PDB file of C-alpha atoms in Angstrom:
ATOM      1  CA  UNK A   1       0.070   0.068   0.179  1.00 37.00           C
ATOM      2  CA  UNK A   2       1.421   3.509  -0.832  1.00 45.00           C
ATOM      3  CA  UNK A   3       2.505   5.420   2.152  1.00 45.00           C
ATOM      4  CA  UNK A   4       3.169   9.014   2.815  1.00 47.00           C
ATOM      5  CA  UNK A   5       6.595  10.063   3.950  1.00 41.00           C
ATOM      6  CA  UNK A   6       6.416  11.167   7.451  1.00 40.00           C
ATOM      7  CA  UNK A   7       6.710  14.931   7.943  1.00 36.00           C
ATOM      8  CA  UNK A   8      10.108  16.647   8.702  1.00 37.00           C
ATOM      9  CA  UNK A   9      11.541  20.044   9.684  1.00 38.00           C
ATOM     10  CA  UNK A  10      13.183  20.113   6.506  1.00 36.00           C
ATOM     11  CA  UNK A  11      10.618  21.326   3.478  1.00 42.00           C
ATOM     12  CA  UNK A  12      11.238  18.826   0.809  1.00 50.00           C
ATOM     13  CA  UNK A  13       8.890  17.377  -1.840  1.00 55.00           C
ATOM     14  CA  UNK A  14       7.844  14.558   0.595  1.00 62.00           C
ATOM     15  CA  UNK A  15       6.982  16.785   3.500  1.00 75.00           C
ATOM     16  CA  UNK A  16       4.848  19.102   1.151  1.00 83.00           C
ATOM     17  CA  UNK A  17       3.103  16.393  -0.452  1.00 84.00           C
ATOM     18  CA  UNK A  18       2.231  15.264   2.940  1.00 82.00           C
ATOM     19  CA  UNK A  19       0.762  18.652   3.877  1.00 85.00           C
ATOM     20  CA  UNK A  20      -0.998  18.785   0.673  1.00 89.00           C
ATOM     21  CA  UNK A  21      -2.554  15.446   1.571  1.00 87.00           C
ATOM     22  CA  UNK A  22      -3.412  16.365   5.089  1.00 83.00           C
ATOM     23  CA  UNK A  23      -4.914  19.796   4.087  1.00 85.00           C
ATOM     24  CA  UNK A  24      -7.543  17.733   1.715  1.00 85.00           C
ATOM     25  CA  UNK A  25      -8.219  15.478   4.721  1.00 79.00           C
ATOM     26  CA  UNK A  26      -9.055  18.360   7.209  1.00 74.00           C
ATOM     27  CA  UNK A  27     -10.873  20.499   4.686  1.00 76.00           C
ATOM     28  CA  UNK A  28     -12.167  18.034   2.394  1.00 78.00           C
ATOM     29  CA  UNK A  29     -11.904  18.001  -1.689  1.00 83.00           C
ATOM     30  CA  UNK A  30     -10.029  21.260  -2.756  1.00 87.00           C
ATOM     31  CA  UNK A  31      -9.020  22.898  -5.796  1.00 90.00           C
ATOM     32  CA  UNK A  32      -5.133  23.516  -6.412  1.00 92.00           C
ATOM     33  CA  UNK A  33      -5.760  27.264  -6.224  1.00 91.00           C
ATOM     34  CA  UNK A  34      -7.344  26.651  -2.452  1.00 90.00           C
ATOM     35  CA  UNK A  35      -4.216  24.529  -1.350  1.00 92.00           C
ATOM     36  CA  UNK A  36      -1.664  26.619  -2.956  1.00 92.00           C
ATOM     37  CA  UNK A  37      -3.155  29.670  -0.755  1.00 92.00           C
ATOM     38  CA  UNK A  38      -3.096  27.563   2.329  1.00 88.00           C
ATOM     39  CA  UNK A  39       0.409  26.490   1.939  1.00 89.00           C
ATOM     40  CA  UNK A  40       1.684  29.708   0.715  1.00 90.00           C
ATOM     41  CA  UNK A  41       2.774  28.309  -2.742  1.00 90.00           C
ATOM     42  CA  UNK A  42       2.123  28.592  -6.428  1.00 91.00           C
ATOM     43  CA  UNK A  43      -0.768  26.457  -7.885  1.00 90.00           C
ATOM     44  CA  UNK A  44       1.812  25.168 -10.485  1.00 91.00           C
ATOM     45  CA  UNK A  45       3.764  23.981  -7.812  1.00 90.00           C
ATOM     46  CA  UNK A  46       1.058  22.163  -5.867  1.00 92.00           C
ATOM     47  CA  UNK A  47      -0.302  20.735  -9.065  1.00 92.00           C
ATOM     48  CA  UNK A  48       3.194  18.747  -9.270  1.00 91.00           C
ATOM     49  CA  UNK A  49       2.460  17.444  -5.684  1.00 92.00           C
ATOM     50  CA  UNK A  50      -1.060  16.602  -6.633  1.00 93.00           C
ATOM     51  CA  UNK A  51       0.313  14.680  -9.749  1.00 92.00           C
ATOM     52  CA  UNK A  52       2.288  12.573  -7.349  1.00 90.00           C
ATOM     53  CA  UNK A  53      -0.631  11.897  -5.231  1.00 91.00           C
ATOM     54  CA  UNK A  54      -2.860  10.837  -8.253  1.00 92.00           C
ATOM     55  CA  UNK A  55       0.110   8.534  -9.611  1.00 91.00           C
ATOM     56  CA  UNK A  56       0.117   6.936  -6.267  1.00 88.00           C
ATOM     57  CA  UNK A  57      -3.615   6.537  -6.067  1.00 89.00           C
ATOM     58  CA  UNK A  58      -3.737   8.463  -2.707  1.00 88.00           C
ATOM     59  CA  UNK A  59      -6.257  11.221  -4.109  1.00 90.00           C
ATOM     60  CA  UNK A  60      -8.587  11.565  -7.037  1.00 91.00           C
ATOM     61  CA  UNK A  61      -9.692  14.529  -9.200  1.00 90.00           C
ATOM     62  CA  UNK A  62     -13.365  15.377  -9.593  1.00 84.00           C
ATOM     63  CA  UNK A  63     -15.528  18.138 -10.871  1.00 79.00           C
ATOM     64  CA  UNK A  64     -16.192  20.796  -8.191  1.00 68.00           C
ATOM     65  CA  UNK A  65     -20.239  20.554  -7.231  1.00 61.00           C
ATOM     66  CA  UNK A  66     -21.976  23.723  -8.019  1.00 51.00           C
ATOM     67  CA  UNK A  67     -25.240  24.334  -5.914  1.00 46.00           C
ATOM     68  CA  UNK A  68     -28.007  26.533  -7.596  1.00 46.00           C
ATOM     69  CA  UNK A  69     -27.398  28.375 -11.036  1.00 47.00           C
ATOM     70  CA  UNK A  70     -23.841  27.650 -12.307  1.00 48.00           C
ATOM     71  CA  UNK A  71     -21.756  30.412 -13.946  1.00 52.00           C
ATOM     72  CA  UNK A  72     -20.226  30.350 -17.509  1.00 59.00           C
ATOM     73  CA  UNK A  73     -17.267  27.782 -18.047  1.00 54.00           C
ATOM     74  CA  UNK A  74     -16.210  24.554 -16.689  1.00 62.00           C
ATOM     75  CA  UNK A  75     -16.541  23.939 -13.197  1.00 64.00           C
ATOM     76  CA  UNK A  76     -13.004  23.978 -11.246  1.00 74.00           C
ATOM     77  CA  UNK A  77     -11.283  20.638 -10.521  1.00 86.00           C
ATOM     78  CA  UNK A  78     -11.076  19.472  -7.067  1.00 89.00           C
ATOM     79  CA  UNK A  79      -8.908  16.951  -5.484  1.00 91.00           C
ATOM     80  CA  UNK A  80     -10.231  14.292  -2.696  1.00 87.00           C
ATOM     81  CA  UNK A  81      -8.376  11.306  -0.720  1.00 85.00           C
ATOM     82  CA  UNK A  82      -9.309   7.922  -2.052  1.00 84.00           C
ATOM     83  CA  UNK A  83     -10.136   5.310   0.352  1.00 77.00           C
ATOM     84  CA  UNK A  84      -6.333   4.535  -0.165  1.00 80.00           C
ATOM     85  CA  UNK A  85      -5.429   7.724   0.843  1.00 80.00           C
ATOM     86  CA  UNK A  86      -7.700   7.757   3.993  1.00 76.00           C
ATOM     87  CA  UNK A  87      -6.151   4.596   5.158  1.00 72.00           C
ATOM     88  CA  UNK A  88      -2.642   6.575   5.437  1.00 71.00           C
ATOM     89  CA  UNK A  89      -3.970   8.322   8.225  1.00 66.00           C
ATOM     90  CA  UNK A  90      -6.292   5.941  10.235  1.00 54.00           C
ATOM     91  CA  UNK A  91      -6.146   2.034  10.173  1.00 51.00           C
ATOM     92  CA  UNK A  92      -9.373   0.363  11.348  1.00 47.00           C
ATOM     93  CA  UNK A  93      -9.952  -3.527  11.390  1.00 57.00           C
ATOM     94  CA  UNK A  94     -12.521  -3.129   8.540  1.00 72.00           C
ATOM     95  CA  UNK A  95     -12.270  -6.689   7.280  1.00 77.00           C
ATOM     96  CA  UNK A  96     -13.242  -8.035  10.873  1.00 81.00           C
ATOM     97  CA  UNK A  97     -15.763  -5.590  11.438  1.00 85.00           C
ATOM     98  CA  UNK A  98     -17.610  -6.318   8.062  1.00 87.00           C
ATOM     99  CA  UNK A  99     -17.184 -10.243   8.749  1.00 89.00           C
ATOM    100  CA  UNK A 100     -18.790  -9.517  12.204  1.00 91.00           C
ATOM    101  CA  UNK A 101     -21.725  -7.659  10.781  1.00 92.00           C
ATOM    102  CA  UNK A 102     -22.446 -10.186   8.057  1.00 93.00           C
ATOM    103  CA  UNK A 103     -23.092 -12.657  10.653  1.00 94.00           C
ATOM    104  CA  UNK A 104     -24.999 -10.511  12.843  1.00 94.00           C
ATOM    105  CA  UNK A 105     -27.122 -10.099   9.495  1.00 94.00           C
ATOM    106  CA  UNK A 106     -27.238 -13.694   8.633  1.00 94.00           C
ATOM    107  CA  UNK A 107     -28.041 -14.951  12.063  1.00 94.00           C
ATOM    108  CA  UNK A 108     -30.397 -12.163  13.346  1.00 93.00           C
ATOM    109  CA  UNK A 109     -31.396 -10.043  10.166  1.00 93.00           C
ATOM    110  CA  UNK A 110     -31.348  -6.476   9.140  1.00 92.00           C
ATOM    111  CA  UNK A 111     -33.031  -5.450  12.635  1.00 93.00           C
ATOM    112  CA  UNK A 112     -30.007  -6.629  14.488  1.00 95.00           C
ATOM    113  CA  UNK A 113     -27.886  -4.639  12.181  1.00 94.00           C
ATOM    114  CA  UNK A 114     -29.893  -1.752  12.696  1.00 94.00           C
ATOM    115  CA  UNK A 115     -29.709  -2.378  16.696  1.00 94.00           C
ATOM    116  CA  UNK A 116     -25.853  -3.003  16.728  1.00 92.00           C
ATOM    117  CA  UNK A 117     -25.617   0.524  14.743  1.00 92.00           C
ATOM    118  CA  UNK A 118     -27.633   2.181  17.275  1.00 91.00           C
ATOM    119  CA  UNK A 119     -25.778   0.553  20.280  1.00 89.00           C
ATOM    120  CA  UNK A 120     -22.292   1.647  18.707  1.00 86.00           C
ATOM    121  CA  UNK A 121     -23.467   5.345  18.716  1.00 86.00           C
ATOM    122  CA  UNK A 122     -25.286   5.406  21.810  1.00 84.00           C
ATOM    123  CA  UNK A 123     -21.604   5.791  23.791  1.00 79.00           C
ATOM    124  CA  UNK A 124     -20.799   8.779  21.706  1.00 80.00           C
ATOM    125  CA  UNK A 125     -24.229   9.962  22.410  1.00 85.00           C
ATOM    126  CA  UNK A 126     -24.125   9.997  26.138  1.00 85.00           C
ATOM    127  CA  UNK A 127     -20.218  11.401  25.988  1.00 83.00           C
ATOM    128  CA  UNK A 128     -21.578  14.517  23.815  1.00 88.00           C
ATOM    129  CA  UNK A 129     -25.103  14.997  25.585  1.00 89.00           C
ATOM    130  CA  UNK A 130     -23.664  16.497  28.673  1.00 85.00           C
ATOM    131  CA  UNK A 131     -21.470  18.726  26.607  1.00 85.00           C
ATOM    132  CA  UNK A 132     -24.307  20.110  24.593  1.00 89.00           C
ATOM    133  CA  UNK A 133     -27.076  20.063  26.861  1.00 83.00           C
ATOM    134  CA  UNK A 134     -26.271  23.718  28.534  1.00 83.00           C
ATOM    135  CA  UNK A 135     -25.452  25.076  25.099  1.00 88.00           C
ATOM    136  CA  UNK A 136     -27.996  27.652  22.816  1.00 89.00           C
ATOM    137  CA  UNK A 137     -29.060  25.766  20.161  1.00 87.00           C
ATOM    138  CA  UNK A 138     -27.023  27.813  17.634  1.00 88.00           C
ATOM    139  CA  UNK A 139     -23.981  26.925  19.479  1.00 91.00           C
ATOM    140  CA  UNK A 140     -24.569  22.965  19.350  1.00 92.00           C
ATOM    141  CA  UNK A 141     -23.175  22.432  15.593  1.00 93.00           C
ATOM    142  CA  UNK A 142     -19.908  23.915  16.422  1.00 93.00           C
ATOM    143  CA  UNK A 143     -19.630  22.194  19.851  1.00 92.00           C
ATOM    144  CA  UNK A 144     -20.608  18.998  18.299  1.00 93.00           C
ATOM    145  CA  UNK A 145     -17.991  19.306  15.510  1.00 92.00           C
ATOM    146  CA  UNK A 146     -15.161  20.039  18.197  1.00 90.00           C
ATOM    147  CA  UNK A 147     -16.247  17.033  20.105  1.00 89.00           C
ATOM    148  CA  UNK A 148     -16.037  14.996  16.767  1.00 89.00           C
ATOM    149  CA  UNK A 149     -12.789  16.168  15.775  1.00 84.00           C
ATOM    150  CA  UNK A 150     -11.400  15.216  19.161  1.00 78.00           C
ATOM    151  CA  UNK A 151     -12.576  11.834  18.327  1.00 78.00           C
ATOM    152  CA  UNK A 152     -10.676  11.667  14.930  1.00 75.00           C
ATOM    153  CA  UNK A 153     -13.303  12.729  12.425  1.00 84.00           C
ATOM    154  CA  UNK A 154     -11.779  15.952  11.384  1.00 84.00           C
ATOM    155  CA  UNK A 155     -14.841  17.929  11.504  1.00 90.00           C
ATOM    156  CA  UNK A 156     -15.683  21.557  10.951  1.00 91.00           C
ATOM    157  CA  UNK A 157     -18.982  23.799  10.646  1.00 92.00           C
ATOM    158  CA  UNK A 158     -19.776  26.471   8.314  1.00 88.00           C
ATOM    159  CA  UNK A 159     -23.149  28.734   7.849  1.00 83.00           C
ATOM    160  CA  UNK A 160     -24.918  27.730   4.984  1.00 74.00           C
ATOM    161  CA  UNK A 161     -28.539  27.547   3.612  1.00 62.00           C
ATOM    162  CA  UNK A 162     -30.587  24.789   2.187  1.00 61.00           C
ATOM    163  CA  UNK A 163     -30.332  23.802  -1.548  1.00 59.00           C
ATOM    164  CA  UNK A 164     -32.866  25.724  -3.458  1.00 60.00           C
ATOM    165  CA  UNK A 165     -35.990  23.664  -4.642  1.00 61.00           C
ATOM    166  CA  UNK A 166     -38.542  25.192  -6.767  1.00 68.00           C
ATOM    167  CA  UNK A 167     -41.577  25.939  -4.672  1.00 69.00           C
ATOM    168  CA  UNK A 168     -40.095  25.731  -1.181  1.00 70.00           C
ATOM    169  CA  UNK A 169     -38.544  28.413   0.786  1.00 69.00           C
ATOM    170  CA  UNK A 170     -34.580  28.488   1.552  1.00 67.00           C
ATOM    171  CA  UNK A 171     -33.879  27.657   5.144  1.00 77.00           C
ATOM    172  CA  UNK A 172     -30.868  28.966   6.820  1.00 85.00           C
ATOM    173  CA  UNK A 173     -28.708  26.756   8.813  1.00 89.00           C
ATOM    174  CA  UNK A 174     -25.242  25.340   9.395  1.00 91.00           C
ATOM    175  CA  UNK A 175     -23.488  22.078   8.244  1.00 93.00           C
ATOM    176  CA  UNK A 176     -21.280  19.930  10.176  1.00 94.00           C
ATOM    177  CA  UNK A 177     -18.627  18.340   7.747  1.00 93.00           C
ATOM    178  CA  UNK A 178     -16.612  15.375   8.656  1.00 92.00           C
ATOM    179  CA  UNK A 179     -13.422  15.129   6.577  1.00 87.00           C
ATOM    180  CA  UNK A 180     -12.789  11.836   7.925  1.00 83.00           C
ATOM    181  CA  UNK A 181     -14.761   8.560   8.301  1.00 84.00           C
ATOM    182  CA  UNK A 182     -13.036   6.010  10.581  1.00 78.00           C
ATOM    183  CA  UNK A 183     -15.803   3.309   9.334  1.00 83.00           C
ATOM    184  CA  UNK A 184     -15.770   4.406   5.797  1.00 83.00           C
ATOM    185  CA  UNK A 185     -15.203   0.750   4.311  1.00 82.00           C
ATOM    186  CA  UNK A 186     -17.513  -0.781   6.813  1.00 88.00           C
ATOM    187  CA  UNK A 187     -20.360   1.850   6.034  1.00 91.00           C
ATOM    188  CA  UNK A 188     -20.078   1.040   2.313  1.00 90.00           C
ATOM    189  CA  UNK A 189     -21.856  -2.244   2.725  1.00 91.00           C
ATOM    190  CA  UNK A 190     -23.738  -1.186   6.008  1.00 94.00           C
ATOM    191  CA  UNK A 191     -25.514   2.054   5.830  1.00 93.00           C
ATOM    192  CA  UNK A 192     -27.091   1.702   8.831  1.00 94.00           C
ATOM    193  CA  UNK A 193     -23.968   3.010  10.711  1.00 93.00           C
ATOM    194  CA  UNK A 194     -24.558   6.305   8.835  1.00 94.00           C
ATOM    195  CA  UNK A 195     -28.178   6.228   9.399  1.00 94.00           C
ATOM    196  CA  UNK A 196     -27.700   5.655  13.400  1.00 94.00           C
ATOM    197  CA  UNK A 197     -24.967   8.731  13.680  1.00 94.00           C
ATOM    198  CA  UNK A 198     -27.606  10.824  11.750  1.00 95.00           C
ATOM    199  CA  UNK A 199     -30.290   9.913  14.195  1.00 93.00           C
ATOM    200  CA  UNK A 200     -27.915  10.462  17.246  1.00 93.00           C
ATOM    201  CA  UNK A 201     -26.963  13.937  15.471  1.00 94.00           C
ATOM    202  CA  UNK A 202     -30.800  15.012  15.817  1.00 93.00           C
ATOM    203  CA  UNK A 203     -31.117  13.864  19.235  1.00 91.00           C
ATOM    204  CA  UNK A 204     -28.185  15.758  20.557  1.00 91.00           C
ATOM    205  CA  UNK A 205     -29.086  18.771  18.615  1.00 91.00           C
ATOM    206  CA  UNK A 206     -32.572  18.625  19.447  1.00 88.00           C
ATOM    207  CA  UNK A 207     -33.758  19.254  15.879  1.00 90.00           C
ATOM    208  CA  UNK A 208     -34.250  17.483  12.637  1.00 90.00           C
ATOM    209  CA  UNK A 209     -31.207  17.202  10.608  1.00 93.00           C
ATOM    210  CA  UNK A 210     -30.502  16.067   6.732  1.00 92.00           C
ATOM    211  CA  UNK A 211     -27.707  14.107   5.809  1.00 93.00           C
ATOM    212  CA  UNK A 212     -26.534  15.690   2.474  1.00 92.00           C
ATOM    213  CA  UNK A 213     -23.397  13.442   1.743  1.00 92.00           C
ATOM    214  CA  UNK A 214     -21.359  10.821   3.084  1.00 92.00           C
ATOM    215  CA  UNK A 215     -17.909   9.417   2.489  1.00 89.00           C
ATOM    216  CA  UNK A 216     -18.991   5.863   2.187  1.00 88.00           C
ATOM    217  CA  UNK A 217     -21.251   6.625  -0.606  1.00 88.00           C
ATOM    218  CA  UNK A 218     -18.377   8.330  -2.546  1.00 85.00           C
ATOM    219  CA  UNK A 219     -18.626  11.978  -1.443  1.00 87.00           C
ATOM    220  CA  UNK A 220     -15.380  13.802  -0.236  1.00 82.00           C
ATOM    221  CA  UNK A 221     -17.081  14.814   3.119  1.00 89.00           C
ATOM    222  CA  UNK A 222     -19.865  13.472   5.440  1.00 93.00           C
ATOM    223  CA  UNK A 223     -21.975  16.696   5.457  1.00 93.00           C
ATOM    224  CA  UNK A 224     -25.000  17.065   7.638  1.00 95.00           C
ATOM    225  CA  UNK A 225     -27.597  20.076   7.520  1.00 93.00           C
ATOM    226  CA  UNK A 226     -28.798  21.612  10.671  1.00 93.00           C
ATOM    227  CA  UNK A 227     -31.659  23.962  10.054  1.00 90.00           C
ATOM    228  CA  UNK A 228     -31.876  27.361  12.289  1.00 82.00           C
ATOM    229  CA  UNK A 229     -34.974  27.008  13.954  1.00 57.00           C
ATOM    230  CA  UNK A 230     -36.724  29.727  16.445  1.00 50.00           C
ATOM    231  CA  UNK A 231     -35.775  28.745  20.051  1.00 45.00           C
ATOM    232  CA  UNK A 232     -39.192  27.658  20.942  1.00 48.00           C
ATOM    233  CA  UNK A 233     -38.813  25.082  18.557  1.00 49.00           C
ATOM    234  CA  UNK A 234     -35.580  23.575  19.621  1.00 49.00           C
ATOM    235  CA  UNK A 235     -35.649  21.030  22.136  1.00 52.00           C
ATOM    236  CA  UNK A 236     -32.651  19.877  24.818  1.00 51.00           C
ATOM    237  CA  UNK A 237     -30.646  16.760  23.867  1.00 52.00           C
ATOM    238  CA  UNK A 238     -32.904  13.652  24.153  1.00 47.00           C
ATOM    239  CA  UNK A 239     -32.041  11.017  26.712  1.00 43.00           C
ATOM    240  CA  UNK A 240     -32.671   7.331  24.978  1.00 38.00           C
ATOM    241  CA  UNK A 241     -32.745   4.377  26.893  1.00 36.00           C
ATOM    242  CA  UNK A 242     -31.145   1.184  25.718  1.00 35.00           C
ATOM    243  CA  UNK A 243     -35.022  -0.339  25.287  1.00 36.00           C
ATOM    244  CA  UNK A 244     -35.932   2.751  23.181  1.00 37.00           C
ATOM    245  CA  UNK A 245     -32.693   2.380  20.995  1.00 35.00           C
ATOM    246  CA  UNK A 246     -33.387  -1.245  20.108  1.00 34.00           C
ATOM    247  CA  UNK A 247     -37.090  -0.290  19.360  1.00 36.00           C
ATOM    248  CA  UNK A 248     -36.197   2.512  17.131  1.00 34.00           C
ATOM    249  CA  UNK A 249     -33.735   0.435  15.307  1.00 33.00           C
ATOM    250  CA  UNK A 250     -36.134  -2.495  14.815  1.00 34.00           C
ATOM    251  CA  UNK A 251     -39.001  -0.326  13.551  1.00 31.00           C
TER     252      UNK A 251
END
């Protein structure tokens, strides 16, 4: 498996290549111009490192997503980490986890997989609930992102609006973006993990949330939209008992 050379105090091509890959991990799919600005290099210089990462299969080039009306000209090209590129930064027991979930599915059915997914995220919910309970609704997305980052998800937030839909109002809100998924390969086969995580986010934030993209489905970032609602419509993070979790997962 290709591996990035470790960072060093000497700025050589391997050290810069590492920094390019880590920026993509932290910020999601990025253009060469964005990376150059962050690194203080020329776009041409960054492209040389991107070409090397492309050749090693650590990054892939995609057309930049454009929401709403597209301007003139071709969309900018963005560079995203591949599954191989992500594995350089984090290793999980993917094969064993997939085998275990297949066994659960074969012997207990899909409802058993759902229950397992809910149980897995129940611990995360318990640890985050106290952190978010005393926060104002508008502060919760940022606190959630900080907690996720501490757990290795490289999360960030940004203020945004819902994608325009004809006949429907645009809703202001925030996005929580997870630039790394420790269980990406497992979630590709068992999307119940993503669904359970999304439900936990809704419970923690006290409002309905919408998952817009997931790394497991081939997107560069796991993105969750949290609408900004009046305070009276926001609730405190909910407490869910193990029995309720099992019932909800089996529904």
